XYZ file of C-alpha atoms in Angstrom:
736
model
C -0.349 0.334 -0.108
C 1.470 3.399 -0.986
C 1.896 5.425 1.842
C -0.886 8.211 1.119
C -3.560 5.170 0.871
C -6.365 4.873 3.714
C -8.470 1.869 4.473
C -11.904 2.806 4.531
C -15.277 -0.052 4.976
C -18.825 -0.010 4.176
C -21.810 -2.279 2.825
C -22.122 -1.149 -1.254
C -25.520 0.070 -1.152
C -25.952 0.507 -4.851
C -24.562 -0.027 -8.106
C -24.769 3.824 -10.163
C -22.639 2.934 -13.863
C -20.747 -0.382 -14.887
C -18.336 -0.387 -18.066
C -18.755 -3.832 -18.672
C -15.384 -3.534 -20.653
C -12.914 -2.127 -18.625
C -14.915 -2.446 -14.707
C -14.757 0.753 -14.005
C -17.435 1.805 -11.438
C -19.272 4.654 -9.334
C -21.561 2.505 -6.729
C -22.673 4.634 -3.770
C -21.318 2.348 0.310
C -22.653 3.234 2.867
C -19.630 3.657 5.344
C -22.719 2.985 8.616
C -21.765 7.400 9.640
C -25.199 7.795 10.684
C -27.489 9.893 9.120
C -28.407 7.935 6.496
C -24.964 10.057 4.361
C -23.967 7.735 1.254
C -20.421 7.721 -0.036
C -19.664 7.983 -3.420
C -17.287 5.349 -4.549
C -14.484 4.673 -8.237
C -12.704 2.233 -9.523
C -12.616 -0.584 -10.589
C -15.590 -2.860 -8.425
C -15.728 -6.199 -10.662
C -17.529 -8.934 -9.058
C -18.659 -6.807 -6.043
C -22.288 -7.352 -5.008
C -24.838 -4.899 -3.506
C -24.451 -5.613 -0.169
C -22.059 -6.270 -0.217
C -19.535 -5.463 3.112
C -16.998 -3.898 1.037
C -12.730 -2.883 2.778
C -11.503 -0.645 -0.062
C -8.128 0.860 -0.555
C -7.628 3.700 -2.452
C -7.564 7.062 -2.426
C -9.829 10.580 -1.612
C -10.588 12.876 -3.847
C -13.361 15.109 -4.831
C -15.174 15.916 -8.415
C -16.389 19.333 -9.610
C -19.714 18.065 -9.746
C -20.269 15.275 -7.346
C -18.129 16.178 -4.282
C -15.765 14.390 -2.308
C -15.557 10.908 -3.458
C -13.074 7.769 -3.078
C -10.535 6.175 -5.432
C -10.625 2.325 -4.475
C -7.159 1.289 -6.285
C -8.461 -2.294 -4.656
C -10.929 -3.709 -2.046
C -11.415 -7.151 -0.531
C -15.651 -8.998 1.019
C -14.827 -9.092 4.290
C -19.216 -11.637 5.506
C -20.664 -8.686 7.294
C -20.878 -9.793 10.696
C -24.204 -7.849 12.823
C -28.011 -9.264 11.945
C -28.510 -6.017 9.633
C -25.425 -7.072 7.886
C -25.967 -10.583 6.603
C -29.970 -10.956 5.642
C -28.581 -7.033 3.717
C -26.331 -9.284 2.194
C -28.268 -12.908 1.454
C -30.932 -10.865 -0.025
C -28.917 -7.856 -1.879
C -30.087 -11.338 -4.510
C -26.594 -12.443 -4.771
C -28.001 -16.413 -3.651
C -29.868 -18.117 -6.741
C -32.966 -18.906 -3.870
C -32.554 -16.143 -1.496
C -34.136 -12.972 -1.788
C -35.685 -10.084 0.833
C -38.400 -12.766 2.104
C -36.275 -15.283 2.850
C -33.104 -13.830 3.794
C -35.600 -12.184 6.533
C -36.820 -15.842 7.795
C -33.438 -17.864 7.720
C -31.529 -14.874 9.710
C -34.231 -14.542 12.041
C -33.600 -18.628 12.510
C -30.420 -17.851 12.817
C -28.731 -14.748 14.051
C -25.281 -14.358 13.377
C -24.142 -17.961 12.644
C -26.542 -17.498 9.581
C -22.895 -18.140 7.183
C -21.265 -19.061 9.656
C -24.062 -22.115 9.145
C -24.478 -21.671 5.237
C -20.963 -21.962 4.588
C -20.244 -25.025 7.088
C -23.930 -27.554 7.598
C -26.093 -26.081 5.344
C -28.399 -29.766 6.114
C -29.433 -26.660 9.392
C -32.064 -24.766 6.371
C -34.585 -26.810 6.481
C -35.013 -25.658 9.917
C -36.213 -22.699 8.476
C -39.943 -22.160 7.631
C -41.193 -22.612 4.159
C -37.658 -23.678 3.183
C -38.077 -27.070 2.235
C -34.602 -30.112 1.134
C -35.059 -28.564 -2.491
C -34.599 -25.190 -1.558
C -32.364 -26.117 1.026
C -29.984 -27.876 -1.236
C -30.229 -25.576 -4.093
C -29.068 -22.604 -1.997
C -26.020 -25.480 0.164
C -24.525 -25.200 -4.462
C -25.548 -21.964 -5.419
C -23.056 -20.202 -1.474
C -20.535 -23.289 -2.807
C -20.155 -21.802 -6.638
C -20.600 -18.294 -5.342
C -17.117 -18.774 -3.403
C -15.371 -20.514 -6.460
C -16.839 -17.986 -8.567
C -15.268 -15.461 -6.361
C -11.626 -16.818 -5.669
C -11.877 -16.911 -10.084
C -13.150 -13.090 -9.574
C -10.033 -12.881 -7.091
C -7.843 -14.195 -9.147
C -9.350 -11.909 -12.371
C -9.621 -8.405 -11.084
C -5.945 -8.824 -10.781
C -5.310 -8.759 -14.408
C -9.471 -7.198 -14.662
C -11.103 -8.883 -16.684
C -15.260 -7.141 -15.598
C -17.096 -9.033 -13.612
C -19.678 -11.077 -16.749
C -16.320 -12.604 -18.117
C -15.399 -13.384 -15.360
C -18.749 -15.569 -14.753
C -18.841 -16.853 -17.657
C -15.090 -18.037 -17.646
C -15.690 -19.735 -14.345
C -18.808 -21.750 -15.720
C -16.706 -22.924 -19.311
C -13.839 -24.012 -17.114
C -15.135 -24.701 -13.152
C -12.331 -25.298 -11.156
C -9.458 -25.091 -13.390
C -10.392 -21.284 -14.610
C -7.443 -20.446 -12.584
C -4.669 -22.717 -14.503
C -6.325 -21.926 -17.798
C -6.186 -17.767 -17.702
C -2.274 -18.279 -16.544
C -1.544 -21.361 -18.993
C -3.824 -20.632 -22.139
C -5.264 -17.589 -21.914
C -5.544 -17.373 -26.082
C -7.865 -20.423 -25.126
C -10.513 -17.790 -23.547
C -10.071 -16.216 -27.178
C -11.887 -19.502 -28.967
C -13.693 -21.118 -26.358
C -15.703 -18.359 -24.527
C -17.920 -15.591 -26.047
C -16.702 -12.026 -24.796
C -13.731 -12.233 -24.922
C -11.592 -11.859 -27.813
C -8.422 -11.667 -28.991
C -7.568 -8.400 -27.452
C -9.236 -9.222 -23.466
C -7.058 -12.671 -24.038
C -4.327 -10.391 -24.689
C -4.369 -7.992 -22.200
C -4.792 -11.271 -19.492
C -1.738 -13.553 -21.316
C 0.561 -10.023 -20.814
C -0.921 -9.678 -16.651
C 0.495 -13.369 -16.326
C 3.900 -12.802 -17.693
C 3.589 -14.277 -21.610
C 6.215 -12.773 -24.295
C 5.250 -9.693 -26.550
C 6.870 -12.406 -29.717
C 5.799 -15.849 -27.682
C 4.338 -17.534 -31.000
C 1.095 -18.521 -29.191
C 0.427 -14.519 -29.334
C 1.113 -14.483 -32.838
C -0.810 -17.238 -33.976
C -3.594 -16.191 -32.286
C -3.647 -12.949 -33.125
C -3.522 -13.762 -36.484
C -7.145 -15.769 -36.547
C -7.773 -12.779 -34.289
C -7.570 -10.307 -37.641
C -9.825 -13.920 -39.775
C -12.013 -13.973 -37.362
C -12.719 -9.958 -37.050
C -12.381 -10.481 -40.714
C -15.377 -12.547 -41.317
C -17.469 -10.069 -38.848
C -16.566 -7.433 -41.239
C -17.979 -10.512 -44.261
C -15.005 -11.903 -45.438
C -14.363 -15.362 -46.245
C -10.733 -14.522 -46.444
C -7.686 -12.024 -46.510
C -5.511 -11.001 -49.161
C -2.078 -12.359 -47.337
C -0.612 -9.406 -48.286
C -2.906 -7.172 -45.619
C -3.289 -10.135 -42.876
C 0.246 -9.868 -42.390
C 0.162 -5.691 -42.888
C -2.750 -6.354 -40.657
C -1.745 -8.808 -37.271
C 2.083 -6.797 -38.279
C -0.248 -3.237 -36.478
C -2.358 -5.589 -34.337
C 0.896 -7.302 -32.656
C 3.272 -4.897 -33.141
C 5.721 -7.680 -33.960
C 8.115 -7.251 -36.375
C 7.326 -8.986 -40.028
C 9.430 -11.801 -40.222
C 7.685 -13.311 -36.980
C 4.086 -12.509 -38.414
C 5.885 -14.140 -42.420
C 6.818 -17.416 -40.002
C 3.640 -17.875 -37.548
C 1.397 -18.086 -40.596
C 3.718 -20.634 -42.383
C 3.687 -22.791 -39.269
C -0.317 -21.627 -39.526
C -1.113 -22.898 -42.267
C 0.601 -26.588 -41.962
C -1.999 -27.199 -38.828
C -5.054 -29.006 -40.395
C -7.479 -26.484 -37.935
C -4.873 -22.946 -37.923
C -5.316 -21.574 -41.272
C -5.838 -22.576 -45.341
C -4.053 -20.518 -48.189
C -4.453 -20.901 -51.807
C -5.050 -19.525 -55.362
C -7.431 -17.509 -56.301
C -8.634 -14.561 -58.505
C -7.365 -12.045 -57.157
C -11.284 -9.541 -57.041
C -9.345 -5.416 -58.147
C -7.497 -7.924 -61.188
C -9.764 -10.356 -62.762
C -6.232 -10.955 -64.575
C -4.129 -11.600 -62.335
C -4.755 -14.148 -57.851
C -3.906 -13.239 -55.060
C -3.263 -15.880 -51.716
C -6.218 -16.222 -50.236
C -5.725 -17.019 -46.654
C -9.081 -18.730 -44.980
C -10.184 -19.534 -41.304
C -10.536 -23.554 -42.123
C -14.674 -23.324 -41.502
C -15.043 -20.796 -44.102
C -12.473 -22.613 -46.174
C -14.322 -25.878 -45.530
C -18.357 -24.512 -46.547
C -17.058 -22.954 -50.115
C -15.850 -25.716 -51.216
C -18.889 -28.259 -49.692
C -21.098 -25.100 -51.019
C -20.306 -25.067 -54.309
C -19.826 -29.033 -55.099
C -23.538 -29.803 -53.661
C -25.073 -26.728 -55.386
C -23.772 -28.396 -58.618
C -24.230 -31.537 -57.314
C -28.491 -30.792 -57.071
C -27.667 -28.469 -60.848
C -26.756 -32.317 -61.862
C -28.877 -34.998 -60.473
C -30.481 -37.455 -63.187
C -33.984 -38.100 -61.037
C -36.255 -35.087 -60.764
C -38.945 -35.001 -57.602
C -40.709 -32.720 -59.893
C -40.831 -34.038 -62.978
C -44.943 -33.659 -63.862
C -43.917 -31.226 -65.099
C -40.378 -31.727 -67.217
C -43.666 -32.103 -69.718
C -46.439 -30.111 -68.901
C -48.595 -27.075 -71.526
C -48.004 -24.596 -69.416
C -50.194 -22.129 -71.160
C -53.562 -24.417 -69.148
C -51.007 -24.844 -65.605
C -51.125 -20.663 -66.109
C -54.821 -19.927 -66.756
C -55.562 -22.435 -64.557
C -52.755 -20.818 -61.629
C -54.852 -17.079 -62.650
C -57.902 -19.231 -61.523
C -57.467 -18.955 -58.278
C -55.103 -16.275 -57.568
C -57.603 -13.829 -59.545
C -54.547 -12.866 -61.653
C -52.547 -13.208 -64.631
C -49.041 -13.546 -63.876
C -46.175 -11.083 -65.534
C -44.806 -12.238 -69.145
C -41.311 -12.069 -66.376
C -43.376 -13.347 -63.813
C -44.358 -16.847 -65.754
C -40.712 -16.602 -67.035
C -39.649 -17.419 -63.408
C -42.398 -19.455 -62.227
C -41.565 -22.104 -65.210
C -37.829 -21.709 -63.621
C -38.662 -22.724 -60.733
C -40.187 -25.455 -61.170
C -38.051 -27.272 -63.812
C -34.542 -26.280 -63.135
C -34.248 -27.672 -60.003
C -31.763 -24.605 -58.872
C -32.552 -21.259 -59.021
C -32.531 -18.136 -57.871
C -35.171 -14.881 -58.361
C -34.023 -12.105 -57.426
C -35.855 -7.841 -58.188
C -37.237 -4.907 -55.746
C -39.717 -4.118 -53.744
C -43.126 -3.625 -55.408
C -42.074 -6.411 -58.348
C -44.053 -9.250 -57.411
C -41.452 -10.963 -56.037
C -43.989 -12.544 -53.333
C -46.951 -13.358 -55.906
C -44.880 -15.424 -58.081
C -43.479 -17.226 -54.679
C -47.105 -18.040 -54.031
C -48.079 -18.643 -57.526
C -45.123 -21.211 -57.599
C -46.305 -22.931 -54.304
C -50.153 -22.866 -55.550
C -48.577 -24.919 -58.407
C -46.079 -27.854 -56.969
C -49.018 -27.493 -53.953
C -51.117 -28.530 -57.300
C -49.624 -31.552 -58.331
C -49.253 -32.984 -55.066
C -45.610 -31.830 -54.168
C -43.807 -31.225 -50.888
C -43.825 -27.938 -50.483
C -40.908 -26.314 -47.902
C -41.021 -23.166 -47.255
C -38.487 -21.395 -44.733
C -36.371 -18.207 -44.015
C -33.341 -16.341 -42.334
C -35.448 -14.742 -39.594
C -38.938 -15.680 -37.835
C -40.289 -12.046 -38.926
C -40.143 -13.279 -42.929
C -40.840 -17.042 -41.875
C -44.002 -15.533 -40.584
C -44.504 -13.625 -44.275
C -43.598 -16.222 -45.495
C -46.417 -18.200 -44.367
C -49.093 -16.000 -44.636
C -48.121 -15.010 -48.097
C -48.414 -18.929 -49.514
C -50.740 -20.439 -46.509
C -48.561 -22.962 -46.086
C -45.955 -23.222 -42.755
C -43.175 -21.750 -43.172
C -40.180 -21.629 -40.230
C -37.025 -20.416 -39.890
C -33.769 -22.202 -41.611
C -32.296 -23.218 -38.332
C -35.290 -24.642 -37.034
C -36.116 -26.679 -40.569
C -32.395 -27.832 -40.359
C -33.527 -28.307 -36.079
C -29.864 -27.366 -35.739
C -27.840 -28.450 -32.170
C -25.790 -26.611 -29.697
C -22.514 -26.160 -31.713
C -24.235 -25.498 -34.449
C -24.639 -29.031 -36.327
C -27.776 -30.031 -38.073
C -30.139 -32.721 -37.189
C -30.639 -33.336 -41.162
C -27.947 -32.568 -43.803
C -26.238 -34.723 -46.031
C -26.872 -37.966 -45.081
C -30.644 -37.194 -43.506
C -31.729 -35.168 -45.830
C -34.788 -32.839 -45.891
C -38.362 -34.133 -46.696
C -39.158 -32.454 -49.414
C -39.326 -31.962 -53.285
C -40.210 -28.180 -53.777
C -37.695 -26.195 -50.827
C -37.972 -22.660 -50.844
C -36.415 -19.837 -48.640
C -36.694 -16.086 -49.010
C -34.950 -13.749 -47.810
C -31.753 -14.542 -49.220
C -29.456 -12.405 -49.476
C -29.872 -12.876 -46.006
C -28.308 -16.491 -46.156
C -24.701 -16.507 -45.250
C -22.274 -18.545 -46.590
C -21.717 -21.822 -42.889
C -26.111 -21.368 -43.385
C -26.966 -21.192 -46.688
C -24.684 -23.951 -46.960
C -26.284 -25.414 -43.717
C -28.633 -25.796 -45.385
C -28.438 -26.620 -49.154
C -26.717 -29.875 -47.770
C -30.164 -30.940 -46.696
C -31.447 -30.530 -50.099
C -32.143 -34.285 -51.139
C -31.029 -34.510 -55.261
C -33.729 -34.218 -57.421
C -35.629 -32.164 -55.525
C -35.635 -27.861 -56.606
C -33.914 -24.633 -54.437
C -35.480 -22.030 -54.810
C -33.735 -18.672 -53.490
C -35.281 -15.298 -53.264
C -34.057 -12.664 -51.939
C -32.908 -8.477 -53.116
C -30.037 -8.887 -53.826
C -29.016 -5.018 -53.547
C -29.862 -4.763 -50.453
C -27.183 -5.111 -47.743
C -25.492 -8.403 -47.939
C -25.585 -10.910 -45.511
C -24.368 -10.447 -41.319
C -22.681 -13.322 -41.388
C -19.687 -13.512 -43.544
C -19.653 -14.072 -48.036
C -22.048 -12.583 -50.533
C -23.686 -15.920 -51.460
C -26.537 -13.890 -52.835
C -24.238 -12.061 -55.387
C -21.968 -14.557 -55.964
C -25.377 -17.173 -57.306
C -26.098 -14.313 -59.560
C -22.379 -13.753 -61.101
C -21.535 -13.632 -64.159
C -20.297 -16.691 -64.541
C -22.903 -19.163 -62.364
C -23.872 -21.778 -63.827
C -27.241 -21.238 -61.826
C -30.426 -19.848 -63.765
C -32.299 -17.036 -62.407
C -34.707 -14.375 -63.514
C -34.158 -10.371 -62.214
C -38.295 -8.942 -62.282
C -38.065 -4.762 -63.349
C -41.103 -4.061 -63.287
C -42.534 -1.986 -60.728
C -46.799 -3.195 -60.816
C -48.633 -0.654 -60.997
C -51.205 -1.062 -57.295
C -47.233 -0.534 -56.011
C -46.571 2.352 -58.215
C -49.485 4.788 -55.931
C -46.953 3.813 -52.838
C -44.184 6.370 -52.194
C -41.989 3.737 -49.825
C -41.473 1.669 -53.591
C -40.807 4.622 -55.933
C -38.414 6.207 -53.809
C -36.556 2.308 -52.407
C -36.571 2.277 -56.805
C -34.839 6.053 -56.102
C -32.679 4.720 -53.972
C -31.270 2.206 -55.498
C -30.672 3.810 -58.718
C -28.245 6.372 -57.431
C -31.523 9.417 -58.238
C -32.628 11.125 -53.798
C -36.291 10.217 -52.805
C -38.890 12.458 -53.211
C -39.469 13.603 -49.895
C -42.581 16.364 -50.592
C -46.138 15.804 -51.150
C -46.498 12.454 -50.125
C -48.523 10.969 -47.378
C -46.097 8.188 -47.224
C -43.135 9.302 -47.364
C -40.812 11.819 -45.329
C -38.553 13.916 -44.230
C -37.767 16.193 -40.741
C -34.690 17.832 -41.989
C -32.260 19.120 -38.924
C -28.216 18.866 -39.975
C -27.395 18.799 -36.086
C -26.990 15.133 -35.048
C -27.316 15.111 -31.487
C -31.744 17.889 -32.121
C -32.072 14.829 -35.348
C -31.782 11.945 -32.954
C -33.673 13.253 -29.730
C -36.520 14.226 -33.319
C -36.297 10.994 -33.581
C -37.168 9.051 -30.757
C -40.218 11.952 -30.298
C -41.431 11.401 -33.743
C -41.531 7.288 -33.653
C -42.839 8.218 -29.828
C -45.220 10.085 -29.861
C -46.013 12.098 -33.936
C -45.974 9.335 -36.067
C -48.381 6.820 -33.212
C -50.876 10.282 -32.875
C -51.686 11.023 -36.739
C -51.214 7.299 -38.045
C -52.754 5.791 -34.799
C -49.660 3.205 -34.581
C -48.708 1.255 -31.314
C -44.559 2.624 -30.901
C -43.170 -0.649 -29.422
C -44.848 -3.070 -31.335
C -45.469 -0.898 -35.698
C -42.803 1.726 -34.826
C -39.629 0.598 -35.509
C -36.414 3.527 -35.664
C -33.560 2.047 -37.849
C -30.179 3.658 -38.317
C -26.791 3.738 -39.907
C -24.833 3.214 -37.034
C -24.516 1.814 -33.232
C -22.466 4.501 -31.812
C -23.034 8.014 -32.028
C -25.695 11.349 -30.160
C -27.949 9.377 -33.146
C -26.758 5.570 -32.837
C -28.595 2.570 -32.157
C -27.064 2.801 -28.195
C -28.661 6.426 -27.288
C -31.258 6.421 -29.450
C -32.767 3.216 -27.144
C -31.792 5.056 -24.449
C -34.110 8.006 -24.934
C -37.041 5.853 -26.805
C -37.019 3.753 -23.436
C -37.250 6.506 -21.219
C -40.567 7.677 -23.699
C -42.517 4.283 -24.135
C -41.798 2.439 -21.110
C -40.852 5.073 -18.362
C -39.635 3.415 -14.814
C -42.829 3.464 -12.455
C -43.794 2.322 -8.814
C -44.217 -1.387 -9.100
C -42.528 -2.543 -12.559
C -39.784 -3.930 -12.061
C -36.527 -3.736 -13.632
C -33.392 -4.868 -13.667
C -29.491 -2.451 -13.813
C -27.307 -4.737 -15.855
C -24.110 -2.555 -16.109
C -25.344 0.686 -17.549
C -28.491 -1.025 -19.104
C -31.778 -1.390 -17.121
C -34.994 -3.972 -18.488
C -37.978 -3.949 -17.542
C -40.972 -5.635 -18.280
C -42.690 -3.905 -21.498
C -39.207 -3.594 -23.158
C -38.527 -4.669 -26.613
C -34.767 -6.486 -26.593
C -32.656 -8.764 -28.798
C -31.183 -11.017 -29.016
C -27.028 -10.472 -29.979
C -25.864 -14.178 -29.904
C -26.578 -17.636 -31.484
C -27.201 -19.332 -28.374
C -28.469 -23.252 -28.948
C -28.878 -23.593 -25.796
C -32.041 -21.166 -25.158
C -35.578 -21.831 -26.703
C -36.673 -25.000 -28.521
C -34.595 -24.627 -31.155
C -31.966 -21.967 -29.514
C -32.435 -18.084 -30.185
C -30.682 -16.788 -32.429
C -29.103 -13.241 -33.244
C -31.341 -10.602 -34.635
C -34.424 -12.313 -32.739
C -37.304 -9.398 -31.820
C -39.209 -9.971 -28.431
C -40.756 -8.204 -25.638
C -40.364 -9.079 -21.718
C -42.788 -9.955 -20.345
C -42.137 -10.912 -17.089
C -38.951 -10.560 -14.552
C -38.932 -11.590 -10.972
C -35.750 -10.075 -8.380
C -36.117 -13.250 -6.287
C -35.261 -15.834 -8.562
C -33.097 -13.539 -10.543
C -34.981 -14.404 -14.359
C -37.147 -12.204 -17.163
C -38.588 -13.965 -19.791
C -39.148 -12.700 -23.338
C -41.259 -13.206 -25.073
C -40.266 -13.556 -28.959
C -41.652 -12.926 -32.503
C -41.807 -16.817 -33.550
C -44.092 -16.634 -29.887
C -41.836 -18.601 -27.907
C -41.627 -18.120 -24.090
C -37.503 -17.950 -22.879
C -35.954 -18.220 -19.659
C -32.574 -14.974 -19.464
C -30.570 -16.322 -15.790
C -29.950 -11.851 -14.772
C -25.853 -13.641 -15.298
C -26.687 -14.414 -19.113
C -28.067 -9.894 -19.697
C -24.663 -9.419 -21.940
C -27.221 -11.666 -24.859
C -30.268 -9.336 -24.796
C -29.709 -5.216 -26.302
C -32.446 -3.214 -26.276
C -34.935 -2.361 -29.619
C -36.207 -0.623 -29.730
C -33.981 1.781 -31.887
C -31.742 -1.129 -34.165
C -29.218 -0.921 -37.232
C -30.625 -0.955 -40.359
C -27.777 -4.301 -40.270
C -29.512 -5.882 -37.856
C -33.536 -5.343 -39.330
C -32.838 -7.300 -42.518
C -34.891 -10.432 -43.490
C -37.826 -8.045 -41.116
C -40.503 -5.537 -42.245
C -42.262 -2.630 -39.702
C -45.216 -0.922 -40.668
C -43.741 2.082 -40.141
C -39.583 3.260 -40.020
C -37.140 6.740 -39.050
C -33.953 6.867 -39.770
C -32.094 9.375 -38.631
C -29.658 10.465 -41.405
C -26.757 12.147 -39.757
C -23.045 13.830 -40.620
C -22.053 12.202 -38.630
C -22.448 8.050 -40.103
C -21.036 9.554 -43.465
C -18.651 6.519 -43.534
C -21.385 4.709 -43.534
C -24.113 5.353 -45.204
C -23.921 4.480 -48.792
C -26.851 3.750 -51.587
C -27.326 -0.336 -50.469
C -27.892 0.862 -46.159
C -30.471 3.240 -47.381
C -32.265 1.344 -49.619
C -32.000 -2.299 -47.226
C -33.848 0.558 -44.813
C -36.321 1.778 -46.797
C -37.570 -1.351 -47.639
C -37.767 -2.491 -44.633
C -41.046 0.526 -44.507
C -45.068 -1.863 -45.072
C -46.987 1.845 -45.246
C -44.826 4.661 -43.670
C -40.850 5.699 -43.867
C -39.704 9.030 -41.466
C -36.081 10.306 -42.336
C -34.968 12.699 -39.777
C -31.729 14.690 -40.594
C -29.322 16.037 -42.801
C -30.560 15.989 -46.812
C -26.809 16.496 -47.343
C -26.330 12.985 -45.345
C -29.009 12.013 -47.710
C -27.860 13.076 -50.664
C -24.134 11.278 -49.649
C -26.135 7.940 -49.501
C -27.173 8.094 -52.446
C -24.785 8.362 -54.778
C -21.847 6.446 -53.346
C -22.168 2.992 -54.503
C -19.754 0.683 -51.310
C -16.442 0.199 -53.105
C -15.334 -2.127 -50.943
C -16.654 -5.741 -52.561
C -16.519 -8.216 -50.362
C -13.451 -11.122 -50.266
C -14.798 -14.212 -51.752
C -14.500 -17.525 -53.727
C -17.961 -18.219 -53.857
C -18.159 -17.819 -57.524
C -14.929 -18.623 -59.052
C -15.231 -22.684 -56.934
C -19.165 -22.239 -58.579
C -18.166 -21.470 -62.111
C -15.540 -23.791 -62.036
């Protein structure tokens, strides 16, 4: 302890702010001075729980706005020694199964010896009225786990790891946690969600692993490749990977080149391969892949060719059909004639084994799909319908009057991402139709195509001008590329009824590089506001108050704010906070849970932000949206009812998998439709403003679009076509 550091003891009353990344915390502590005065403490209080007694070392200081405060350098937890301290400690929600009322009863029975009893002789808890053997066991187990986690926490605190991540490390490795962290810190980046290379690297430094260790360099290379896959790339050109790694790791180039060579010798490390240079059609470059992406590209291209070449045909009836009769029968069923290009698409899907149907809004993709499904079912074909998201699947089901499911559910993906249906156990289907196919990333598309039986027909339907998938790859675009063996139809004619819609006509204007018409339309508006922060506030006012008042829409269910970015004054993060205040404000008696910088309440609109195969019937996937329907502080869990009408429970410790969804980024909104979208378009999002981003946002709206922000930024978005294509080798492999 340094000469002027002091020790303060007190009970942690509440955490007013906690930064999950670096553990910086602002908290209020009761030092027992009387008068109910609370002391503000700041610093890394990772792992400390409300109700605990802390012994904190640090120094006094003062803050211009908050007055006197104590900066904590390190702390230890002291078990409380007084009856009221113990009651508070147990009732704080620290131990699952003990809420304030149970704590009251336990302490009433055992008094000051309570914690001793739980520690040494937990069987005696059964003496407490209302505690059965089942709860007693639960409490004893929770106490043991809590202690073990505490030990790991204390160790990890020395290396600055946040609480929620420490808990995850413990869940993953149990008693081996400390040894893994000490000896193989880079394993954490691969094994534990929420730990990237940078956190693992910080831990490695703290436990003394040298900067130029080959393990570190290989982990850094893999990290650079996985960062690239988060940006949508299936591989990186070797030169670019080496440059990225040198910058990231701050080591010399020779060492990176040497480690890359070692990594490429390991079949699970990396794969190098010569591929055509996307910038220069005549040249080639060395691509470096993470193995799963390389395998998936080879496999997907091979499976598509296999389906195209299959001998048998499970829709053979359409090979010799009299199309004039078939189409007039169809028109009688649907009450409308198909346009010539739609007719072409119907024939293609029913006579070719793999086909792609693309086109913008209002061009009749939906009606074409419905027609294909009607004809196939008239011939008693087994038709299977799927889409990447719950919302898109619901829409497909309404459109065709047949059951549709998400691709994940269709394939019955299991924990770890293996599918129940694959090449050895294909789906029972004659025709598989997948809508919103622009969202299919390489890994999911590969799983899907593997499960299509030989002889069945696969129809992919989507709008290739939208943003590409969130995951790596540009599957739809690669299937439509020059030289692709897959036949396709692009619908371009806007139907008469769609021409009356400002949303549809403006979507096509944006796609053609013309600014949208924002005056004189009843369903497309621009509220001009140059200042980014003001534009953010205005977007909130429009979404929470003005649109609901004028159009009778429900701000939670019918209106969605879509933003180009997550960060910044008009980003999803800030707007979620403001929208939550407007739509689901705190009310007495409304239970809430503070987690990190967020507060969750019953009625909140939330979204899942990682694939979790353990939740729900078939997993809950990144992008699933729902509403919080219940929140129980005693049981420490909340319940979300998802878009797919499934009730899913979350332990409080898992709340970093949920984010608020009053505002979401445009990328996250893919495949969803909303009656109304409100889009802040501001100059601070300059880098992100691209035509396909704005086009994707506008095409999410069924009835109404309100843009809020800067005309200049809007014009910039319409003008700029995203320059960087993703690095993928699929088109080359399809062309064979």
